[in-house]
Structure formats: C-alpha cells, structure tokens
Amino acid sequence: FLPETREFTYSGPGPAYARDPDLRQQKTDVFNVGMQVQLSNDWVIGVDYIHKRDDDMMITSDLAQHTYEPFEFTDSLGSTQTLYMRTDDNEEDWILTNDDYYFRKHDMVILSLEKRPSANFSFNTSLTWQKSIGNIENTVGAAWGFGAVASNVNNPNFDGHPYTVGRLTYDREWQFKLVANYRLPGGILAGAYYRYQSGRPWTPRIRKFRIPVDMDQPNIFSLRLEPRGSRRADALNQLDVRLQKTLNIGDNRLEVILDGFNITQSDTPTSIYTFINQKFPISGGSAFGKPSRIIAPRQLRLGIRFIF
C-alpha cells in the first residue's frame, strides 16, 4: 500500500502560515535499561532507568529580523530581571517549521519490589525519582506565558533568558506507590492503593499589561518572575481501598464491589493561582500561591456486576 499523503491546511483570521518544505514530524528518543532479580519464589526486586528526549517541535517561527532594547523590571516579590522591548516596525514572517531551540528532557530511576500471590496476599511497590526539564510544555502556548504562537526564538526574552529552562509542570521529583491485595475470610478480596507524589512545579507570573514598559510584542501575554518550575505545590498523599465479594450463581457470577477513594480526605491542590495580582473571584483578597482546585474529597462507590 502507498502511504497516504496529507496536506496542512489553515482556517482562521489572517493569512495562512508558510510551511517549511523540509518540515519533519516531532520525534521522541527513548533509552530504557532495567534489571530484575528473583529473591525467592515469591519476591522480585527490580531497577529501571529511562531517558527520554522530545525534539523537532513543530513551531510557528518568525523569520523576520527584529531589534530590541533592554530594560530592567523589578516585581513586587523583590526580584529584578532584564526584559526587552521591540524597537522595529518590521512585519512578522511566520513559517511552520521545526525548531531546535525547543526541547523536553526526562530522566527517571525506578526501584520496584513485588510479592507474587501466595498465602492469600500479594503486593507491588515502587519508588521513582523523576527530573523533567525543558523550555516548552505540552503546548506551544506554554513556551513563554500564554502566547498564541511562538515568538522569534532569537528574541532575547526567549533565547538566553535565565527563566526559560526549568522543571516542567508534570515533573514529580519523588513518587512512591503501593498496591496490595489480601483475601479475607469468606472469600472477600480486599485491596489498597496508596501513592505519594511530590507536588507539581509552578512559577510566579505577571500579566504583560501590568509591566510599566510597552514591550511591543503581542504574542507574549505573561512573564515569569522566577525560573521555570521554581516552586512546588503540596505533595499528594492518597489512599484508595476496595472490598469485593464474588457469588457463583450456577454458571453465572455476581460481583459486589465497594470502592473508597481518598480515604484520608487529602486536600492536595491540582492547580495554583500563579499570577501575583490575582484575587479570589468572590471573596476578594490575594489568591497568589493558593490552590485554585483540589482533588476530589472522600467518596464511596458501590457497584454490582453480573457476568453470564
């Protein structure tokens, strides 16, 4: 079969972007090495190392030449950084291309211990160290603030700025997971899932319109006030449990399942107010650094499954 040919199309306001004739698909290179050792008939220990790098990002890049003038900006947190306002009137020359400037790099080390089912009991557990760094998240808009498109990577607000590269928002430096199952008297299967995860990185920001200098860069909407991923939210501690009873009815099977989620009533934040000028929408007052959402509270769920 011949491969299907697809064309990039544009639908929206303004002119269509040009396309680099040598445009390549984004790529991910992964190196994974691991080892397992059987300690006894039931116990297995393992270690894995994973290195992953994402490159060849498809980016709308500005090929036009621009000039910039530096200025110093001191924020209310007390730190000062050098920013740049554009001083030319050249129109942007956008092209969809691959840009070597953007990257994501991930390193993980995983230690695991497993007890295979025996004597009505089994479990597996793992401890993971993770380091995910880069200068772009899962979307182009997260390259710098919330720009709709990427700016010229030769723009000094991007290239060489000390706040550009750092921990990505899905980086969990330490993770511990434990899954255990035990068969209670009466044929009741009990299970538990506990996990601890370091809090997600976040970065204090300010909206561009609050900067006292006009940067003349419409594709930058907000600015970091510290290096990317300089702060972390609270860690996650969550315990989920399950009780399950199976009844045989002739050749059929009836399962009664009781699940309990977030048994310890953890209130770990899932997102943070990151703008220094943000206010709570109803009560007012500074919301900076406080949770905007938290994980769901304790929940119980009863399920019945009939298999025939």
PDB file of C-alpha atoms in Angstrom:
ATOM      1  CA  PHE A   1       0.000   0.000   0.000  1.00  0.00           C
ATOM      2  CA  LEU A   2       1.191   3.512  -0.764  1.00  0.00           C
ATOM      3  CA  PRO A   3       1.348   5.885   2.238  1.00  0.00           C
ATOM      4  CA  GLU A   4      -1.462   8.400   2.426  1.00  0.00           C
ATOM      5  CA  THR A   5      -0.451  11.981   1.617  1.00  0.00           C
ATOM      6  CA  ARG A   6      -1.810  14.733   3.846  1.00  0.00           C
ATOM      7  CA  GLU A   7      -1.671  18.486   3.369  1.00  0.00           C
ATOM      8  CA  PHE A   8      -1.552  21.073   6.161  1.00  0.00           C
ATOM      9  CA  THR A   9      -4.460  23.490   5.940  1.00  0.00           C
ATOM     10  CA  TYR A  10      -5.175  26.715   7.813  1.00  0.00           C
ATOM     11  CA  SER A  11      -8.556  28.023   8.886  1.00  0.00           C
ATOM     12  CA  GLY A  12      -8.769  31.255  10.830  1.00  0.00           C
ATOM     13  CA  PRO A  13      -8.286  35.031  10.718  1.00  0.00           C
ATOM     14  CA  GLY A  14      -5.316  36.497   8.902  1.00  0.00           C
ATOM     15  CA  PRO A  15      -3.097  34.982   6.236  1.00  0.00           C
ATOM     16  CA  ALA A  16      -2.063  31.327   6.284  1.00  0.00           C
ATOM     17  CA  TYR A  17       1.394  30.485   7.589  1.00  0.00           C
ATOM     18  CA  ALA A  18       4.040  29.331   5.151  1.00  0.00           C
ATOM     19  CA  ARG A  19       5.265  25.754   5.586  1.00  0.00           C
ATOM     20  CA  ASP A  20       8.882  24.720   5.690  1.00  0.00           C
ATOM     21  CA  PRO A  21       9.376  22.321   2.718  1.00  0.00           C
ATOM     22  CA  ASP A  22      11.631  20.207   4.982  1.00  0.00           C
ATOM     23  CA  LEU A  23       9.085  20.053   7.833  1.00  0.00           C
ATOM     24  CA  ARG A  24       9.525  16.882   9.905  1.00  0.00           C
ATOM     25  CA  GLN A  25       7.306  15.071  12.354  1.00  0.00           C
ATOM     26  CA  GLN A  26       8.145  15.662  16.010  1.00  0.00           C
ATOM     27  CA  LYS A  27      10.276  12.892  17.440  1.00  0.00           C
ATOM     28  CA  THR A  28      10.968  11.231  20.780  1.00  0.00           C
ATOM     29  CA  ASP A  29      14.158   9.322  21.542  1.00  0.00           C
ATOM     30  CA  VAL A  30      13.964   6.866  24.453  1.00  0.00           C
ATOM     31  CA  PHE A  31      16.675   4.847  26.180  1.00  0.00           C
ATOM     32  CA  ASN A  32      15.468   2.281  28.727  1.00  0.00           C
ATOM     33  CA  VAL A  33      17.552  -0.249  30.633  1.00  0.00           C
ATOM     34  CA  GLY A  34      16.389  -2.404  33.532  1.00  0.00           C
ATOM     35  CA  MET A  35      17.093  -5.487  35.571  1.00  0.00           C
ATOM     36  CA  GLN A  36      15.014  -7.811  37.775  1.00  0.00           C
ATOM     37  CA  VAL A  37      16.334 -10.241  40.411  1.00  0.00           C
ATOM     38  CA  GLN A  38      14.261 -13.005  41.951  1.00  0.00           C
ATOM     39  CA  LEU A  39      14.977 -13.097  45.682  1.00  0.00           C
ATOM     40  CA  SER A  40      12.832 -16.178  46.355  1.00  0.00           C
ATOM     41  CA  ASN A  41       9.861 -17.989  44.829  1.00  0.00           C
ATOM     42  CA  ASP A  42       7.580 -15.054  45.678  1.00  0.00           C
ATOM     43  CA  TRP A  43       9.784 -11.952  45.838  1.00  0.00           C
ATOM     44  CA  VAL A  44      11.225  -9.962  42.923  1.00  0.00           C
ATOM     45  CA  ILE A  45      13.251  -6.739  43.057  1.00  0.00           C
ATOM     46  CA  GLY A  46      13.944  -4.538  40.052  1.00  0.00           C
ATOM     47  CA  VAL A  47      15.563  -1.313  38.908  1.00  0.00           C
ATOM     48  CA  ASP A  48      14.937   0.676  35.706  1.00  0.00           C
ATOM     49  CA  TYR A  49      16.479   3.777  34.184  1.00  0.00           C
ATOM     50  CA  ILE A  50      14.620   5.732  31.493  1.00  0.00           C
ATOM     51  CA  HIS A  51      15.955   8.655  29.472  1.00  0.00           C
ATOM     52  CA  LYS A  52      13.569  10.380  27.077  1.00  0.00           C
ATOM     53  CA  ARG A  53      14.012  13.472  24.925  1.00  0.00           C
ATOM     54  CA  ASP A  54      11.432  15.271  22.758  1.00  0.00           C
ATOM     55  CA  ASP A  55      12.781  17.270  19.814  1.00  0.00           C
ATOM     56  CA  ASP A  56      11.835  18.652  16.388  1.00  0.00           C
ATOM     57  CA  MET A  57       8.858  20.552  17.755  1.00  0.00           C
ATOM     58  CA  MET A  58       6.522  21.871  15.062  1.00  0.00           C
ATOM     59  CA  ILE A  59       6.626  25.605  15.743  1.00  0.00           C
ATOM     60  CA  THR A  60       5.364  28.725  14.024  1.00  0.00           C
ATOM     61  CA  SER A  61       8.564  30.758  13.915  1.00  0.00           C
ATOM     62  CA  ASP A  62       9.084  34.373  12.896  1.00  0.00           C
ATOM     63  CA  LEU A  63      11.818  34.689  10.254  1.00  0.00           C
ATOM     64  CA  ALA A  64      11.772  38.496  10.227  1.00  0.00           C
ATOM     65  CA  GLN A  65      14.728  40.335  11.726  1.00  0.00           C
ATOM     66  CA  HIS A  66      13.894  42.476  14.754  1.00  0.00           C
ATOM     67  CA  THR A  67      15.787  44.809  17.057  1.00  0.00           C
ATOM     68  CA  TYR A  68      15.366  45.014  20.813  1.00  0.00           C
ATOM     69  CA  GLU A  69      16.224  47.385  23.628  1.00  0.00           C
ATOM     70  CA  PRO A  70      16.770  46.104  27.209  1.00  0.00           C
ATOM     71  CA  PHE A  71      15.122  47.479  30.324  1.00  0.00           C
ATOM     72  CA  GLU A  72      15.111  46.414  33.973  1.00  0.00           C
ATOM     73  CA  PHE A  73      11.918  45.300  35.662  1.00  0.00           C
ATOM     74  CA  THR A  74      11.575  44.810  39.436  1.00  0.00           C
ATOM     75  CA  ASP A  75       8.470  42.952  40.578  1.00  0.00           C
ATOM     76  CA  SER A  76       6.612  43.080  43.888  1.00  0.00           C
ATOM     77  CA  LEU A  77       8.359  39.887  45.025  1.00  0.00           C
ATOM     78  CA  GLY A  78      11.607  41.870  45.084  1.00  0.00           C
ATOM     79  CA  SER A  79      13.456  40.309  42.158  1.00  0.00           C
ATOM     80  CA  THR A  80      14.805  42.154  39.112  1.00  0.00           C
ATOM     81  CA  GLN A  81      15.205  40.803  35.595  1.00  0.00           C
ATOM     82  CA  THR A  82      16.238  42.184  32.231  1.00  0.00           C
ATOM     83  CA  LEU A  83      13.473  42.260  29.618  1.00  0.00           C
ATOM     84  CA  TYR A  84      13.476  43.529  26.046  1.00  0.00           C
ATOM     85  CA  MET A  85      11.079  45.723  24.093  1.00  0.00           C
ATOM     86  CA  ARG A  86      10.975  45.526  20.341  1.00  0.00           C
ATOM     87  CA  THR A  87      12.083  48.730  18.598  1.00  0.00           C
ATOM     88  CA  ASP A  88      11.468  47.998  14.883  1.00  0.00           C
ATOM     89  CA  ASP A  89       8.325  48.072  12.738  1.00  0.00           C
ATOM     90  CA  ASN A  90       9.098  45.006  10.654  1.00  0.00           C
ATOM     91  CA  GLU A  91       6.152  42.771   9.965  1.00  0.00           C
ATOM     92  CA  GLU A  92       6.275  39.165  11.215  1.00  0.00           C
ATOM     93  CA  ASP A  93       7.154  36.488   8.683  1.00  0.00           C
ATOM     94  CA  TRP A  94       5.625  33.331  10.154  1.00  0.00           C
ATOM     95  CA  ILE A  95       6.537  29.853   8.993  1.00  0.00           C
ATOM     96  CA  LEU A  96       5.582  26.432  10.305  1.00  0.00           C
ATOM     97  CA  THR A  97       8.894  24.686  10.866  1.00  0.00           C
ATOM     98  CA  ASN A  98      10.957  22.529  13.210  1.00  0.00           C
ATOM     99  CA  ASP A  99      12.943  24.487  15.735  1.00  0.00           C
ATOM    100  CA  ASP A 100      15.936  23.038  17.574  1.00  0.00           C
ATOM    101  CA  TYR A 101      15.527  25.698  20.258  1.00  0.00           C
ATOM    102  CA  TYR A 102      12.639  23.877  21.933  1.00  0.00           C
ATOM    103  CA  PHE A 103      13.139  20.607  23.817  1.00  0.00           C
ATOM    104  CA  ARG A 104      11.913  18.428  26.666  1.00  0.00           C
ATOM    105  CA  LYS A 105      14.211  16.021  28.525  1.00  0.00           C
ATOM    106  CA  HIS A 106      13.160  13.417  31.076  1.00  0.00           C
ATOM    107  CA  ASP A 107      15.194  11.148  33.352  1.00  0.00           C
ATOM    108  CA  MET A 108      13.642   8.536  35.656  1.00  0.00           C
ATOM    109  CA  VAL A 109      15.025   5.897  38.028  1.00  0.00           C
ATOM    110  CA  ILE A 110      12.525   3.313  39.304  1.00  0.00           C
ATOM    111  CA  LEU A 111      13.118   0.844  42.140  1.00  0.00           C
ATOM    112  CA  SER A 112      10.454  -1.849  42.472  1.00  0.00           C
ATOM    113  CA  LEU A 113       9.622  -4.687  44.854  1.00  0.00           C
ATOM    114  CA  GLU A 114       6.949  -7.292  44.096  1.00  0.00           C
ATOM    115  CA  LYS A 115       5.465 -10.155  46.077  1.00  0.00           C
ATOM    116  CA  ARG A 116       3.682 -12.611  43.837  1.00  0.00           C
ATOM    117  CA  PRO A 117       0.337 -14.029  45.056  1.00  0.00           C
ATOM    118  CA  SER A 118       0.792 -16.588  47.816  1.00  0.00           C
ATOM    119  CA  ALA A 119      -0.771 -17.249  51.222  1.00  0.00           C
ATOM    120  CA  ASN A 120      -3.756 -15.065  50.178  1.00  0.00           C
ATOM    121  CA  PHE A 121      -1.518 -11.986  49.892  1.00  0.00           C
ATOM    122  CA  SER A 122       0.268 -10.051  47.145  1.00  0.00           C
ATOM    123  CA  PHE A 123       1.631  -6.573  46.622  1.00  0.00           C
ATOM    124  CA  ASN A 124       3.922  -4.498  44.452  1.00  0.00           C
ATOM    125  CA  THR A 125       5.552  -1.200  45.265  1.00  0.00           C
ATOM    126  CA  SER A 126       7.855   1.260  43.554  1.00  0.00           C
ATOM    127  CA  LEU A 127       9.919   4.332  44.335  1.00  0.00           C
ATOM    128  CA  THR A 128      10.558   6.691  41.406  1.00  0.00           C
ATOM    129  CA  TRP A 129      12.861   9.672  41.012  1.00  0.00           C
ATOM    130  CA  GLN A 130      11.998  11.941  38.080  1.00  0.00           C
ATOM    131  CA  LYS A 131      13.554  15.007  36.504  1.00  0.00           C
ATOM    132  CA  SER A 132      11.696  16.590  33.584  1.00  0.00           C
ATOM    133  CA  ILE A 133      13.170  19.831  32.269  1.00  0.00           C
ATOM    134  CA  GLY A 134      12.791  21.863  29.105  1.00  0.00           C
ATOM    135  CA  ASN A 135      11.589  25.151  27.659  1.00  0.00           C
ATOM    136  CA  ILE A 136       8.215  24.071  26.296  1.00  0.00           C
ATOM    137  CA  GLU A 137       5.308  22.240  27.900  1.00  0.00           C
ATOM    138  CA  ASN A 138       2.798  20.077  26.028  1.00  0.00           C
ATOM    139  CA  THR A 139       1.579  23.104  24.058  1.00  0.00           C
ATOM    140  CA  VAL A 140       3.328  25.857  22.128  1.00  0.00           C
ATOM    141  CA  GLY A 141       1.438  28.462  24.154  1.00  0.00           C
ATOM    142  CA  ALA A 142       3.289  27.370  27.278  1.00  0.00           C
ATOM    143  CA  ALA A 143       6.690  28.208  25.751  1.00  0.00           C
ATOM    144  CA  TRP A 144       6.547  31.653  27.333  1.00  0.00           C
ATOM    145  CA  GLY A 145       3.473  32.835  29.153  1.00  0.00           C
ATOM    146  CA  PHE A 146       0.386  32.005  27.158  1.00  0.00           C
ATOM    147  CA  GLY A 147       1.350  33.254  23.717  1.00  0.00           C
ATOM    148  CA  ALA A 148      -0.922  32.049  20.931  1.00  0.00           C
ATOM    149  CA  VAL A 149       2.090  31.334  18.720  1.00  0.00           C
ATOM    150  CA  ALA A 150       5.810  31.028  19.331  1.00  0.00           C
ATOM    151  CA  SER A 151       7.820  34.204  19.017  1.00  0.00           C
ATOM    152  CA  ASN A 152      11.114  34.583  17.202  1.00  0.00           C
ATOM    153  CA  VAL A 153      13.493  32.312  19.102  1.00  0.00           C
ATOM    154  CA  ASN A 154      16.222  34.919  18.578  1.00  0.00           C
ATOM    155  CA  ASN A 155      14.108  37.202  20.734  1.00  0.00           C
ATOM    156  CA  PRO A 156      16.207  37.769  23.903  1.00  0.00           C
ATOM    157  CA  ASN A 157      13.061  37.411  26.002  1.00  0.00           C
ATOM    158  CA  PHE A 158      13.269  33.746  24.957  1.00  0.00           C
ATOM    159  CA  ASP A 159      16.777  32.819  23.893  1.00  0.00           C
ATOM    160  CA  GLY A 160      19.228  33.027  26.758  1.00  0.00           C
ATOM    161  CA  HIS A 161      16.740  34.294  29.341  1.00  0.00           C
ATOM    162  CA  PRO A 162      17.538  32.602  32.691  1.00  0.00           C
ATOM    163  CA  TYR A 163      13.868  31.875  33.421  1.00  0.00           C
ATOM    164  CA  THR A 164      13.236  29.886  30.229  1.00  0.00           C
ATOM    165  CA  VAL A 165      14.546  26.383  31.006  1.00  0.00           C
ATOM    166  CA  GLY A 166      13.490  24.535  34.133  1.00  0.00           C
ATOM    167  CA  ARG A 167      11.265  21.894  35.701  1.00  0.00           C
ATOM    168  CA  LEU A 168       8.145  21.190  33.656  1.00  0.00           C
ATOM    169  CA  THR A 169       4.707  21.245  35.263  1.00  0.00           C
ATOM    170  CA  TYR A 170       4.248  17.451  35.125  1.00  0.00           C
ATOM    171  CA  ASP A 171       7.572  16.798  36.888  1.00  0.00           C
ATOM    172  CA  ARG A 172       7.081  14.742  40.078  1.00  0.00           C
ATOM    173  CA  GLU A 173      10.516  14.539  41.666  1.00  0.00           C
ATOM    174  CA  TRP A 174       9.606  11.681  44.014  1.00  0.00           C
ATOM    175  CA  GLN A 175       6.826   9.128  43.666  1.00  0.00           C
ATOM    176  CA  PHE A 176       6.023   6.182  45.903  1.00  0.00           C
ATOM    177  CA  LYS A 177       3.261   3.712  45.010  1.00  0.00           C
ATOM    178  CA  LEU A 178       1.959   0.642  46.812  1.00  0.00           C
ATOM    179  CA  VAL A 179      -0.727  -1.760  45.598  1.00  0.00           C
ATOM    180  CA  ALA A 180      -1.692  -4.616  47.941  1.00  0.00           C
ATOM    181  CA  ASN A 181      -4.341  -7.355  47.825  1.00  0.00           C
ATOM    182  CA  TYR A 182      -5.441  -9.751  50.576  1.00  0.00           C
ATOM    183  CA  ARG A 183      -8.113 -12.434  50.560  1.00  0.00           C
ATOM    184  CA  LEU A 184     -10.142 -12.161  53.763  1.00  0.00           C
ATOM    185  CA  PRO A 185     -12.223 -14.972  55.288  1.00  0.00           C
ATOM    186  CA  GLY A 186     -15.484 -15.576  53.456  1.00  0.00           C
ATOM    187  CA  GLY A 187     -13.908 -15.078  50.047  1.00  0.00           C
ATOM    188  CA  ILE A 188     -13.801 -11.274  50.365  1.00  0.00           C
ATOM    189  CA  LEU A 189     -10.971  -9.688  48.386  1.00  0.00           C
ATOM    190  CA  ALA A 190      -9.522  -6.532  49.980  1.00  0.00           C
ATOM    191  CA  GLY A 191      -7.295  -4.177  48.024  1.00  0.00           C
ATOM    192  CA  ALA A 192      -5.490  -0.899  48.739  1.00  0.00           C
ATOM    193  CA  TYR A 193      -3.691   1.617  46.550  1.00  0.00           C
ATOM    194  CA  TYR A 194      -1.518   4.251  48.238  1.00  0.00           C
ATOM    195  CA  ARG A 195       0.512   6.870  46.423  1.00  0.00           C
ATOM    196  CA  TYR A 196       2.758   9.747  47.404  1.00  0.00           C
ATOM    197  CA  GLN A 197       3.859  12.241  44.766  1.00  0.00           C
ATOM    198  CA  SER A 198       5.910  15.410  45.074  1.00  0.00           C
ATOM    199  CA  GLY A 199       3.863  18.485  44.287  1.00  0.00           C
ATOM    200  CA  ARG A 200       3.795  19.841  40.744  1.00  0.00           C
ATOM    201  CA  PRO A 201       6.188  22.704  39.907  1.00  0.00           C
ATOM    202  CA  TRP A 202       4.762  26.163  39.322  1.00  0.00           C
ATOM    203  CA  THR A 203       6.177  29.613  38.604  1.00  0.00           C
ATOM    204  CA  PRO A 204       5.077  33.088  39.782  1.00  0.00           C
ATOM    205  CA  ARG A 205       3.933  35.192  36.842  1.00  0.00           C
ATOM    206  CA  ILE A 206       2.628  38.614  35.947  1.00  0.00           C
ATOM    207  CA  ARG A 207       0.399  39.623  33.041  1.00  0.00           C
ATOM    208  CA  LYS A 208       2.239  41.659  30.436  1.00  0.00           C
ATOM    209  CA  PHE A 209      -0.142  44.621  30.597  1.00  0.00           C
ATOM    210  CA  ARG A 210       0.966  45.181  34.216  1.00  0.00           C
ATOM    211  CA  ILE A 211       4.563  45.824  33.093  1.00  0.00           C
ATOM    212  CA  PRO A 212       5.216  49.601  33.109  1.00  0.00           C
ATOM    213  CA  VAL A 213       7.023  49.415  29.729  1.00  0.00           C
ATOM    214  CA  ASP A 214       5.294  48.625  26.430  1.00  0.00           C
ATOM    215  CA  MET A 215       7.227  45.600  25.089  1.00  0.00           C
ATOM    216  CA  ASP A 216       5.525  45.855  21.657  1.00  0.00           C
ATOM    217  CA  GLN A 217       5.215  42.065  21.461  1.00  0.00           C
ATOM    218  CA  PRO A 218       1.572  40.999  21.085  1.00  0.00           C
ATOM    219  CA  ASN A 219       2.400  37.289  21.175  1.00  0.00           C
ATOM    220  CA  ILE A 220       3.661  37.462  24.768  1.00  0.00           C
ATOM    221  CA  PHE A 221       0.770  37.539  27.238  1.00  0.00           C
ATOM    222  CA  SER A 222       2.532  36.952  30.577  1.00  0.00           C
ATOM    223  CA  LEU A 223       6.017  36.841  32.063  1.00  0.00           C
ATOM    224  CA  ARG A 224       7.723  34.624  34.608  1.00  0.00           C
ATOM    225  CA  LEU A 225       9.043  36.263  37.745  1.00  0.00           C
ATOM    226  CA  GLU A 226      11.276  33.349  38.746  1.00  0.00           C
ATOM    227  CA  PRO A 227      12.972  30.484  36.875  1.00  0.00           C
ATOM    228  CA  ARG A 228      10.557  27.968  35.351  1.00  0.00           C
ATOM    229  CA  GLY A 229       9.276  25.497  37.956  1.00  0.00           C
ATOM    230  CA  SER A 230      10.978  27.275  40.872  1.00  0.00           C
ATOM    231  CA  ARG A 231       8.161  26.432  43.330  1.00  0.00           C
ATOM    232  CA  ARG A 232       6.154  23.311  44.098  1.00  0.00           C
ATOM    233  CA  ALA A 233       2.614  22.706  45.248  1.00  0.00           C
ATOM    234  CA  ASP A 234       1.936  20.495  48.262  1.00  0.00           C
ATOM    235  CA  ALA A 235       2.674  16.800  47.850  1.00  0.00           C
ATOM    236  CA  LEU A 236      -0.079  14.276  47.141  1.00  0.00           C
ATOM    237  CA  ASN A 237      -0.892  11.629  49.770  1.00  0.00           C
ATOM    238  CA  GLN A 238      -3.859   9.500  48.725  1.00  0.00           C
ATOM    239  CA  LEU A 239      -5.238   6.129  49.803  1.00  0.00           C
ATOM    240  CA  ASP A 240      -7.909   4.223  47.853  1.00  0.00           C
ATOM    241  CA  VAL A 241      -9.387   0.902  49.026  1.00  0.00           C
ATOM    242  CA  ARG A 242     -11.651  -1.824  47.617  1.00  0.00           C
ATOM    243  CA  LEU A 243     -13.722  -4.705  49.038  1.00  0.00           C
ATOM    244  CA  GLN A 244     -15.071  -7.271  46.595  1.00  0.00           C
ATOM    245  CA  LYS A 245     -17.257 -10.348  47.085  1.00  0.00           C
ATOM    246  CA  THR A 246     -17.965 -12.796  44.280  1.00  0.00           C
ATOM    247  CA  LEU A 247     -21.026 -15.080  44.318  1.00  0.00           C
ATOM    248  CA  ASN A 248     -21.377 -18.002  41.936  1.00  0.00           C
ATOM    249  CA  ILE A 249     -24.934 -18.473  40.681  1.00  0.00           C
ATOM    250  CA  GLY A 250     -24.946 -21.609  38.582  1.00  0.00           C
ATOM    251  CA  ASP A 251     -22.743 -20.920  35.591  1.00  0.00           C
ATOM    252  CA  ASN A 252     -23.026 -17.174  36.209  1.00  0.00           C
ATOM    253  CA  ARG A 253     -21.166 -14.849  38.548  1.00  0.00           C
ATOM    254  CA  LEU A 254     -22.306 -11.873  40.636  1.00  0.00           C
ATOM    255  CA  GLU A 255     -19.690  -9.406  41.926  1.00  0.00           C
ATOM    256  CA  VAL A 256     -20.406  -6.839  44.637  1.00  0.00           C
ATOM    257  CA  ILE A 257     -17.734  -4.128  44.819  1.00  0.00           C
ATOM    258  CA  LEU A 258     -17.281  -1.313  47.351  1.00  0.00           C
ATOM    259  CA  ASP A 259     -14.673   1.327  46.455  1.00  0.00           C
ATOM    260  CA  GLY A 260     -13.413   4.078  48.715  1.00  0.00           C
ATOM    261  CA  PHE A 261     -11.455   6.943  47.160  1.00  0.00           C
ATOM    262  CA  ASN A 262      -9.263   9.431  49.036  1.00  0.00           C
ATOM    263  CA  ILE A 263      -9.953   7.740  52.353  1.00  0.00           C
ATOM    264  CA  THR A 264      -7.618  10.103  54.228  1.00  0.00           C
ATOM    265  CA  GLN A 265      -9.536  13.147  52.903  1.00  0.00           C
ATOM    266  CA  SER A 266      -6.434  14.671  51.329  1.00  0.00           C
ATOM    267  CA  ASP A 267      -6.859  18.230  50.018  1.00  0.00           C
ATOM    268  CA  THR A 268      -3.871  18.333  47.674  1.00  0.00           C
ATOM    269  CA  PRO A 269      -4.123  21.173  45.098  1.00  0.00           C
ATOM    270  CA  THR A 270      -4.322  20.275  41.428  1.00  0.00           C
ATOM    271  CA  SER A 271      -3.743  23.863  40.259  1.00  0.00           C
ATOM    272  CA  ILE A 272      -2.401  27.080  41.760  1.00  0.00           C
ATOM    273  CA  TYR A 273      -3.142  30.785  41.337  1.00  0.00           C
ATOM    274  CA  THR A 274       0.208  31.760  39.826  1.00  0.00           C
ATOM    275  CA  PHE A 275      -0.312  35.467  38.994  1.00  0.00           C
ATOM    276  CA  ILE A 276       0.913  37.821  41.703  1.00  0.00           C
ATOM    277  CA  ASN A 277      -2.042  40.182  41.192  1.00  0.00           C
ATOM    278  CA  GLN A 278      -4.782  37.548  41.183  1.00  0.00           C
ATOM    279  CA  LYS A 279      -7.751  37.969  43.522  1.00  0.00           C
ATOM    280  CA  PHE A 280     -10.285  35.427  44.691  1.00  0.00           C
ATOM    281  CA  PRO A 281     -13.292  35.802  42.357  1.00  0.00           C
ATOM    282  CA  ILE A 282     -15.943  36.117  45.105  1.00  0.00           C
ATOM    283  CA  SER A 283     -14.333  36.931  48.449  1.00  0.00           C
ATOM    284  CA  GLY A 284     -11.533  39.091  47.062  1.00  0.00           C
ATOM    285  CA  GLY A 285      -8.123  39.228  48.678  1.00  0.00           C
ATOM    286  CA  SER A 286      -4.873  37.942  47.214  1.00  0.00           C
ATOM    287  CA  ALA A 287      -5.111  34.462  45.702  1.00  0.00           C
ATOM    288  CA  PHE A 288      -1.451  34.262  44.671  1.00  0.00           C
ATOM    289  CA  GLY A 289       0.140  30.941  45.575  1.00  0.00           C
ATOM    290  CA  LYS A 290      -3.098  29.468  46.841  1.00  0.00           C
ATOM    291  CA  PRO A 291      -4.942  26.439  45.367  1.00  0.00           C
ATOM    292  CA  SER A 292      -7.488  27.161  42.654  1.00  0.00           C
ATOM    293  CA  ARG A 293      -8.624  23.499  42.611  1.00  0.00           C
ATOM    294  CA  ILE A 294      -8.053  20.500  44.869  1.00  0.00           C
ATOM    295  CA  ILE A 295      -8.518  16.761  44.392  1.00  0.00           C
ATOM    296  CA  ALA A 296     -11.967  15.274  44.948  1.00  0.00           C
ATOM    297  CA  PRO A 297     -12.916  14.611  48.600  1.00  0.00           C
ATOM    298  CA  ARG A 298     -13.569  11.188  50.102  1.00  0.00           C
ATOM    299  CA  GLN A 299     -16.017   9.191  48.001  1.00  0.00           C
ATOM    300  CA  LEU A 300     -17.658   5.766  48.360  1.00  0.00           C
ATOM    301  CA  ARG A 301     -18.943   3.864  45.346  1.00  0.00           C
ATOM    302  CA  LEU A 302     -20.979   0.642  45.381  1.00  0.00           C
ATOM    303  CA  GLY A 303     -21.042  -1.435  42.226  1.00  0.00           C
ATOM    304  CA  ILE A 304     -22.769  -4.667  41.200  1.00  0.00           C
ATOM    305  CA  ARG A 305     -21.613  -6.649  38.185  1.00  0.00           C
ATOM    306  CA  PHE A 306     -23.414  -9.697  36.804  1.00  0.00           C
ATOM    307  CA  ILE A 307     -21.362 -11.908  34.475  1.00  0.00           C
ATOM    308  CA  PHE A 308     -23.226 -14.502  32.419  1.00  0.00           C
TER     309      PHE A 308
END
